[in-house]
Short mmCIF file of C-alpha atoms (C1' of nucleotides) in Angstrom, two decimals:
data_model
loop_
_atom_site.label_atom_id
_atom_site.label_comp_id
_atom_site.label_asym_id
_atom_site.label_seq_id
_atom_site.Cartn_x
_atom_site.Cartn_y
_atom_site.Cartn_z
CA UNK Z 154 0.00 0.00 0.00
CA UNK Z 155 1.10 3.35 -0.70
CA UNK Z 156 -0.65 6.48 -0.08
CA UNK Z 157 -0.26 10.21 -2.02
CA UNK Z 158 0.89 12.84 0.11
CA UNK Z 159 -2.35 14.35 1.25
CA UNK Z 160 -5.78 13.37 3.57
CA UNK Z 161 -5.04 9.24 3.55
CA UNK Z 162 -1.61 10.37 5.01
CA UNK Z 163 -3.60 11.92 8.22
CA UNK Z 164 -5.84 8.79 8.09
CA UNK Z 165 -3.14 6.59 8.42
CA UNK Z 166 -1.29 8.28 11.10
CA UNK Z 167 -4.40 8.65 12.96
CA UNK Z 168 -4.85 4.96 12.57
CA UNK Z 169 -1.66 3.97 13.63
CA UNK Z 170 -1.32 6.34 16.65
CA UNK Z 171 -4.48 4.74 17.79
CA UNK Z 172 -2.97 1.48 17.64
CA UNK Z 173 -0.81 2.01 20.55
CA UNK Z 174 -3.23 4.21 22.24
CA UNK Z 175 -2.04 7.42 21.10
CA UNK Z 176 -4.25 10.33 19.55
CA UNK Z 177 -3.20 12.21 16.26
CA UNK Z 178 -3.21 15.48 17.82
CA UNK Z 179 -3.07 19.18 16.06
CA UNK Z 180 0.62 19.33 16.88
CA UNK Z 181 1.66 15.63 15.69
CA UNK Z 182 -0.07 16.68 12.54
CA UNK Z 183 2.10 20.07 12.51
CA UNK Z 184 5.13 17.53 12.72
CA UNK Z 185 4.09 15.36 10.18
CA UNK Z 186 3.45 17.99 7.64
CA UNK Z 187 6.66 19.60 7.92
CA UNK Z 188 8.12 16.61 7.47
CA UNK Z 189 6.12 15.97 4.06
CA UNK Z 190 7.01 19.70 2.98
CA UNK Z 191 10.88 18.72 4.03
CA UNK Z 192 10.71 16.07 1.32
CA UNK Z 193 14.09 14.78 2.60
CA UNK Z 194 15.16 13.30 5.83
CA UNK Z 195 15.49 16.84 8.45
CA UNK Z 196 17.18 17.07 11.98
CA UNK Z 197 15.00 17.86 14.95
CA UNK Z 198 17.21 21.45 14.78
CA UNK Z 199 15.65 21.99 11.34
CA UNK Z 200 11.78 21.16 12.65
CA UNK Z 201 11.60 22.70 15.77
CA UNK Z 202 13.35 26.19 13.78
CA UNK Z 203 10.74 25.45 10.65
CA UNK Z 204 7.33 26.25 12.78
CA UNK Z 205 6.72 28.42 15.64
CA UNK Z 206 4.40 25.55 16.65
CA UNK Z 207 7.04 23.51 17.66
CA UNK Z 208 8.96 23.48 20.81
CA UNK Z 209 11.92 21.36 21.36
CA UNK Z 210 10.36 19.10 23.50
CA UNK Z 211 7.36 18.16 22.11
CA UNK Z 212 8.84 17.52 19.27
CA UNK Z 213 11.22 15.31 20.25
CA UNK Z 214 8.75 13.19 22.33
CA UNK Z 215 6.13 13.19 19.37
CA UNK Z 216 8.90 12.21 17.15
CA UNK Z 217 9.20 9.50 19.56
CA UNK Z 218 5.42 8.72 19.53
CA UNK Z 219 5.43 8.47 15.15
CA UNK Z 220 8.35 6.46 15.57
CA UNK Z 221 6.65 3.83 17.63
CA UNK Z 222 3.55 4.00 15.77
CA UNK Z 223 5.46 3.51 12.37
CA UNK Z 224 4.17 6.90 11.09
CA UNK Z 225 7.93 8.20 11.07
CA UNK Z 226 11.43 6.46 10.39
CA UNK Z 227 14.89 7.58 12.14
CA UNK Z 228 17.76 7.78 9.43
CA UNK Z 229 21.31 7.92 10.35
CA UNK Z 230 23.69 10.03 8.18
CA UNK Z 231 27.25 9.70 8.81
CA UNK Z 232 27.54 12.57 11.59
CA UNK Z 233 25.44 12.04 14.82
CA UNK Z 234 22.80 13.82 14.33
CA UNK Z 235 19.15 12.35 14.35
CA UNK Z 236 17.01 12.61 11.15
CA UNK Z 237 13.64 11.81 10.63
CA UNK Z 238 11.44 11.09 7.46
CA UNK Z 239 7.69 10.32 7.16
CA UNK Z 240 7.60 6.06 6.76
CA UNK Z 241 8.82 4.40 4.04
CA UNK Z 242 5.15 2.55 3.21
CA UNK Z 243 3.61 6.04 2.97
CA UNK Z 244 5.63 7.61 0.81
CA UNK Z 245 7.55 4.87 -1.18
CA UNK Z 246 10.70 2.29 -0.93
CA UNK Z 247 13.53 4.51 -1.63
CA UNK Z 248 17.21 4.56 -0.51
CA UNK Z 249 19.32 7.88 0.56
CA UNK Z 250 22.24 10.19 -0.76
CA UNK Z 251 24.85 10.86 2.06
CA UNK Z 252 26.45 13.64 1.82
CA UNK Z 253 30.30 12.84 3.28
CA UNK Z 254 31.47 16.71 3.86
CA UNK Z 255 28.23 18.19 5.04
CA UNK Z 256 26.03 15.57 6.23
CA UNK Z 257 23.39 16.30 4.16
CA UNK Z 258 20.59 13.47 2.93
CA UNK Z 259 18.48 13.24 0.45
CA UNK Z 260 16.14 10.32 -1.31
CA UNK Z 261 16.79 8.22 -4.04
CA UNK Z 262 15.17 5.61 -5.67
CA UNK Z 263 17.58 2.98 -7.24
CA UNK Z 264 17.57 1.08 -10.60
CA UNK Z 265 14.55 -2.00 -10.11
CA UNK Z 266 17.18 -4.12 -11.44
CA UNK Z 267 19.06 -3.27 -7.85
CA UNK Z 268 16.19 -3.28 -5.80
CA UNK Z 269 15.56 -6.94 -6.98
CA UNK Z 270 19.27 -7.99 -6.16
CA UNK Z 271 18.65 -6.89 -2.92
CA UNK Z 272 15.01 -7.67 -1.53
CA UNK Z 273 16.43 -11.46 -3.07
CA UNK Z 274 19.20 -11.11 -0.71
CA UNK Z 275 17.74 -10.32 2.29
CA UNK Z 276 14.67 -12.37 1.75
CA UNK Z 277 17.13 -15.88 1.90
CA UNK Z 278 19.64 -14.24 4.61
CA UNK Z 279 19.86 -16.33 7.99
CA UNK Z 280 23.25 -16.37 9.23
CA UNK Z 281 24.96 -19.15 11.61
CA UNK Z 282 25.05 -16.54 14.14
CA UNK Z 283 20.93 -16.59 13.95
CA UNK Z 284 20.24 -13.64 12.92
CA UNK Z 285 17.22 -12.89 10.70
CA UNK Z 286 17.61 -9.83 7.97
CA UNK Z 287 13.83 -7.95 7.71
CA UNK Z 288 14.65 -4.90 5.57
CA UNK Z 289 17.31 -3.73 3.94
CA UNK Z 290 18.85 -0.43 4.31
CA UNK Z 291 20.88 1.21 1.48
CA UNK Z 292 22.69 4.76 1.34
CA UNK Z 293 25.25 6.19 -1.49
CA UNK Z 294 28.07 8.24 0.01
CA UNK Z 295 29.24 10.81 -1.58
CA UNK Z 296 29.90 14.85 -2.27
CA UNK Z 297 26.52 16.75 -2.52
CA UNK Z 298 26.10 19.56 -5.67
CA UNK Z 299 26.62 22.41 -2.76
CA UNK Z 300 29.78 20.76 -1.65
CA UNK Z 301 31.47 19.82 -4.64
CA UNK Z 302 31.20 23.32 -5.68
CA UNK U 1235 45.01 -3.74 -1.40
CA UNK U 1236 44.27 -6.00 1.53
CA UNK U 1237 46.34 -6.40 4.82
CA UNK U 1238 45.93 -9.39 6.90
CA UNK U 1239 45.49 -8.96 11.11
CA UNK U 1240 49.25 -8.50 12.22
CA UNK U 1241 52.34 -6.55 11.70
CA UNK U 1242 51.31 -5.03 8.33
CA UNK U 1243 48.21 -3.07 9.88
CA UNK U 1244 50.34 -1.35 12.71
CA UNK U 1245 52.88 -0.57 9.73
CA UNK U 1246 49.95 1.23 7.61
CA UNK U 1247 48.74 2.80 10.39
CA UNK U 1248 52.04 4.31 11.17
CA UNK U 1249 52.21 5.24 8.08
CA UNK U 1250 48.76 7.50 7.70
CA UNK U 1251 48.97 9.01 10.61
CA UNK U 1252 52.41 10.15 9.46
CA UNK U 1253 50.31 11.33 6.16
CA UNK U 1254 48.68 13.14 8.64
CA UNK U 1255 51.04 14.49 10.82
CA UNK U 1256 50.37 12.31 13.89
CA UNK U 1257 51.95 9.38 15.62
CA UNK U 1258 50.92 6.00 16.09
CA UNK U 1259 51.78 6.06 20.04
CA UNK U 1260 51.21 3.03 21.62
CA UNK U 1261 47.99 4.40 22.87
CA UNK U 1262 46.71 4.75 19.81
CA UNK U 1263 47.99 0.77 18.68
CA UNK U 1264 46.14 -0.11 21.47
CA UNK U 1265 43.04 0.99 20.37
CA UNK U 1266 43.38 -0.34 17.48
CA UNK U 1267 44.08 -3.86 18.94
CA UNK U 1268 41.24 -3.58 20.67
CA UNK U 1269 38.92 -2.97 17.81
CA UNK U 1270 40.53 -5.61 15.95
CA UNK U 1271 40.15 -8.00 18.87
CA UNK U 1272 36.24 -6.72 19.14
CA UNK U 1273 36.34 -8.14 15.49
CA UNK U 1274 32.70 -6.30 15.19
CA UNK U 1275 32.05 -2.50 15.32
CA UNK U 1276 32.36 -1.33 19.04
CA UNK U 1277 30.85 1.68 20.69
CA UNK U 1278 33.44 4.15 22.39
CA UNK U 1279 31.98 3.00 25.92
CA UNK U 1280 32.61 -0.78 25.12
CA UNK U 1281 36.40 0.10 24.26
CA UNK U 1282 37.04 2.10 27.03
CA UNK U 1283 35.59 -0.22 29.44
CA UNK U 1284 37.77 -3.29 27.97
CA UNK U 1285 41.25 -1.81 28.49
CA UNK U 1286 41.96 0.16 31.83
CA UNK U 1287 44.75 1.97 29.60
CA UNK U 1288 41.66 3.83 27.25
CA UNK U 1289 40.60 6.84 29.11
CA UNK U 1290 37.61 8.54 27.72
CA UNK U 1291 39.10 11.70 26.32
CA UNK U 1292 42.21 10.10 24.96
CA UNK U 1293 39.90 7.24 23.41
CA UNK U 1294 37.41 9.80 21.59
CA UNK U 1295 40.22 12.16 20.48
CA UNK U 1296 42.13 8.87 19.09
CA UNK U 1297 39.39 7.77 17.34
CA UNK U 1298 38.86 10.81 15.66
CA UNK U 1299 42.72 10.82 14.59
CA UNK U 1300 42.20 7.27 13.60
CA UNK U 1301 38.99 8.17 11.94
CA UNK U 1302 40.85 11.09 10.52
CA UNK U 1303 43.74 9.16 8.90
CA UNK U 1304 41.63 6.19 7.23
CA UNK U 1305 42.86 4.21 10.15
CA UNK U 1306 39.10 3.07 11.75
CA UNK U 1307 36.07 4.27 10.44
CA UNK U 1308 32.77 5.18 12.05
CA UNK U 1309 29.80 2.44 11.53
CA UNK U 1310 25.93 3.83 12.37
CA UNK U 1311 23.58 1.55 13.67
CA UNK U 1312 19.62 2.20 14.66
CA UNK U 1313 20.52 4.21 17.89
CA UNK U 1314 22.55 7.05 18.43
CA UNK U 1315 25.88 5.43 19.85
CA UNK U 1316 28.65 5.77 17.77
CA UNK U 1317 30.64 2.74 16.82
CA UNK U 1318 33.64 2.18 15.14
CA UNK U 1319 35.77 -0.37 13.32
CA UNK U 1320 39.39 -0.72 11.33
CA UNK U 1321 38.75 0.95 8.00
CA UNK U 1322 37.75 -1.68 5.18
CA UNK U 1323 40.69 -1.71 3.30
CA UNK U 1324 42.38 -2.97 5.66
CA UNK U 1325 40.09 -5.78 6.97
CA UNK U 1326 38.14 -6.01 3.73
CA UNK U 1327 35.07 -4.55 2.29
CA UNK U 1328 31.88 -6.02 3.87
CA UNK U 1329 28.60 -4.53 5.29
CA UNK U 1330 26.39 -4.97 8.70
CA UNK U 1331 24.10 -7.19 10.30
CA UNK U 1332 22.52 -4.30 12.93
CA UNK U 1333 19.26 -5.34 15.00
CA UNK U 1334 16.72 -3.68 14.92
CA UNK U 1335 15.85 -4.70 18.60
CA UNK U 1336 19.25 -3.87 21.03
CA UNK U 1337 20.92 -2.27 18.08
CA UNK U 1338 24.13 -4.43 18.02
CA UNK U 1339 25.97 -4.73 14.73
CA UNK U 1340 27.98 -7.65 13.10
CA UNK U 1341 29.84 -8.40 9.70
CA UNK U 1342 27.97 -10.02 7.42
CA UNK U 1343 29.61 -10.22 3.46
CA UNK U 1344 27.10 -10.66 0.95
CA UNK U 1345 27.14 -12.78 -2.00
CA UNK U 1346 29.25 -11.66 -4.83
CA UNK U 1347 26.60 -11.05 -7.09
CA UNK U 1348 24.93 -8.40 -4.79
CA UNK U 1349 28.20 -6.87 -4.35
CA UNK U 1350 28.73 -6.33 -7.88
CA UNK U 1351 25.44 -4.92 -8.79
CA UNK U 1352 25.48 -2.88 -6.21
CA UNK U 1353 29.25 -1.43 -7.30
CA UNK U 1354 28.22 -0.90 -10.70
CA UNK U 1355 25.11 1.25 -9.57
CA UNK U 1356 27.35 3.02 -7.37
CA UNK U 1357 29.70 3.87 -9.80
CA UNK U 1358 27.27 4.77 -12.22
CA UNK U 1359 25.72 7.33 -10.35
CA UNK U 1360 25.09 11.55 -10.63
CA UNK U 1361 22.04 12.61 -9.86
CA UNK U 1362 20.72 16.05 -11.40
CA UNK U 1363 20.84 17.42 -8.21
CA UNK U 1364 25.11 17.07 -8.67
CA UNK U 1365 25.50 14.83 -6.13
CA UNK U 1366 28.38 12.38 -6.88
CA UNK U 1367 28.53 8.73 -5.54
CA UNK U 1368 31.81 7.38 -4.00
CA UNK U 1369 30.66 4.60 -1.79
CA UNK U 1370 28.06 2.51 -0.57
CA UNK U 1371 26.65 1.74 2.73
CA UNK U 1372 24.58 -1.59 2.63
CA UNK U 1373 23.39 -3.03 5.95
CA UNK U 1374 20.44 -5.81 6.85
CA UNK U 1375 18.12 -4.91 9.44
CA UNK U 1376 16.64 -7.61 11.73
CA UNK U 1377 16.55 -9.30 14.64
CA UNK U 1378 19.80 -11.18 16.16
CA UNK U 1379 20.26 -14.50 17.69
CA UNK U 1380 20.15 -12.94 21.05
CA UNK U 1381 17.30 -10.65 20.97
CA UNK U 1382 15.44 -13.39 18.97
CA UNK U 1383 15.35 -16.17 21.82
"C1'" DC D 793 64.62 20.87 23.34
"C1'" DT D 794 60.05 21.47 21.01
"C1'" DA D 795 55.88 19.86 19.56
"C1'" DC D 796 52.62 16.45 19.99
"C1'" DT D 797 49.92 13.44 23.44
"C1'" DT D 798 47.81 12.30 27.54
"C1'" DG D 799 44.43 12.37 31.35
"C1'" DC D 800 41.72 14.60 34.54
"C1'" DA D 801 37.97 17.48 35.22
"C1'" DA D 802 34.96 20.88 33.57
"C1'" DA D 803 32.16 22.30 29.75
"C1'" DT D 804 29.19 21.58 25.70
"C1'" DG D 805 25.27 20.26 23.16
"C1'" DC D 806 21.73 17.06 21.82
"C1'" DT D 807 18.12 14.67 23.97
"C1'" DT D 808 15.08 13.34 27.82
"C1'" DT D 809 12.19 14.08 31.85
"C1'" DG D 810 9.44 16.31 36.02
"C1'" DC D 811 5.73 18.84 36.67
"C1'" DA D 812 1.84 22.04 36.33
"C1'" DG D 813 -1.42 23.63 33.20
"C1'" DG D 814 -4.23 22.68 28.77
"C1'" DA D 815 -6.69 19.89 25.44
"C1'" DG D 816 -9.06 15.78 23.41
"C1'" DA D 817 -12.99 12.28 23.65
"C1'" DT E 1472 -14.27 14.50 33.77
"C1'" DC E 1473 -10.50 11.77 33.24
"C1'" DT E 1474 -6.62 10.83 30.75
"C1'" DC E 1475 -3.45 12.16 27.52
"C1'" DC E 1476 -0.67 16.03 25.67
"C1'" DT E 1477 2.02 20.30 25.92
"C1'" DG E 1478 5.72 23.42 27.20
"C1'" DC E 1479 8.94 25.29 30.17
"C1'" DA E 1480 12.87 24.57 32.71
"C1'" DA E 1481 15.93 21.38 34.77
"C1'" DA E 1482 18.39 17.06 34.34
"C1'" DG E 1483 20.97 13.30 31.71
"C1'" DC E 1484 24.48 11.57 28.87
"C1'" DA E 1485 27.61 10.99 25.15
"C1'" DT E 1486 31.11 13.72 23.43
"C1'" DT E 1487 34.44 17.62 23.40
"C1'" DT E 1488 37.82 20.79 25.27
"C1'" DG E 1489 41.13 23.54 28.66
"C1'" DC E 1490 45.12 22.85 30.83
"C1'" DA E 1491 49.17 21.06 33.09
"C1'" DA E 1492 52.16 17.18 32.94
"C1'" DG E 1493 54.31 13.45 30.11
"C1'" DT E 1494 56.63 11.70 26.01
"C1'" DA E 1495 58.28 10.90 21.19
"C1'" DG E 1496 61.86 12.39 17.94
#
DNA sequence: CTACTTGCAAATGCTTTGCAGGAGA
DNA sequence: TCTCCTGCAAAGCATTTGCAAGTAG
């Protein structure tokens, strides 16, 4: 399933946040729309500064709240710094650009032919060791177009 | 270029830190001893706690010369903690196992076939946004043995 | 000798939490 | 109304830095 950026995005998260007893309140939806707008993964820095709406706080603990529900998805750069998306199964399977200078992410959706390659891959993987692969998680380092300027 | 564990990665480390301008004390071989004894990526807490001569400081400002030199690099799981590991040329290329559940991470080398697709896209790659694609960052989600029982 | 390293302790900065007031159902 | 949510300010923690002493070359 995969939902268009627009009302069924607000029903799902309502959904979800129900699931584990949570309501979708005005300021969660605040959150989630910036995200959307963002179009790229953004650091908690760049959310609470983007809207007056949201203190620090809040937003970290409703970004902890999505999170659990599976409305949002964490996604690690290379420097330490926590960035969030909306979930991958409402806006589409896609991969990231790293940026190695700045830090900077943004989304990119691979060839199908590598796509394939991998969801094979991790679909057989069980190692001796036990563990059990459930999703792959792909990123392209690189230099960005501001950086390599 | 591929060094096996022993005498040859102490002599290449000496060597890029001199690249660098920095020494390869023997605080700084000790580190890397113990990340080659951890044999896995290791957060900065686990190494300092395994050898009583890694203080904190020392450890994260050696790590960062390490880093810094090509020496270790720095590994990102699903939580915030950074980890760290000898840099892939010198223990081989290979990607990470990380659960999803008490975010450890392990080695895990994929089949050649997934490796080669995945170089090829790789080196393929410039978006129209500019940015440029040196690397790639493949790692399998899941659940380990541990977390799994 | 001279510059780089070390280690302690204090500082920094991102993230989390206590608590009192406000909002949703 | 009763519980969950919000926001401020204070606390927590991983990481970084100042500084004086130690050490490699």
């Amino acid at each position: 399933m995969l939902f268009a950026v627009g009302e069924d995005l607000h029903a799902v998260a309502t959904a979800r946040l129900r699931r584990v007893d949570q309501r979708y309140t005005s300021g969660r939806r605040v959150l989630v729309e910036a995200l959307v707008e963002a179009g790229r993964p953004v650091t908690t820095a760049e959310l609470v500064a983007s809207r007056r709406e949201l203190p620090q706080s809040t937003t970290y603990r409703n970004l902890a709240v999505l999170e659990q529900a599976g409305v949002v998805r964490r996604v690690l750069g290379t420097d330490e710094l926590a960035r969030f998306e909306v979930a991958e199964d409402l806006t589409g399977h896609h991969h990231h650009l790293v940026c190695v200078s700045c830090g900077a992410v943004e989304d990119f959706e691979p060839p199908r032919r590598v796509e394939q390659t991998l969801a094979d891959a991790v679909g057989r993987l069980r190692t001796r060791t036990g563990f059990r692969a459930e999703a792959h998680r792909l990123d392209l380092l690189g230099t960005c177009g501001s950086c390599a300027e």
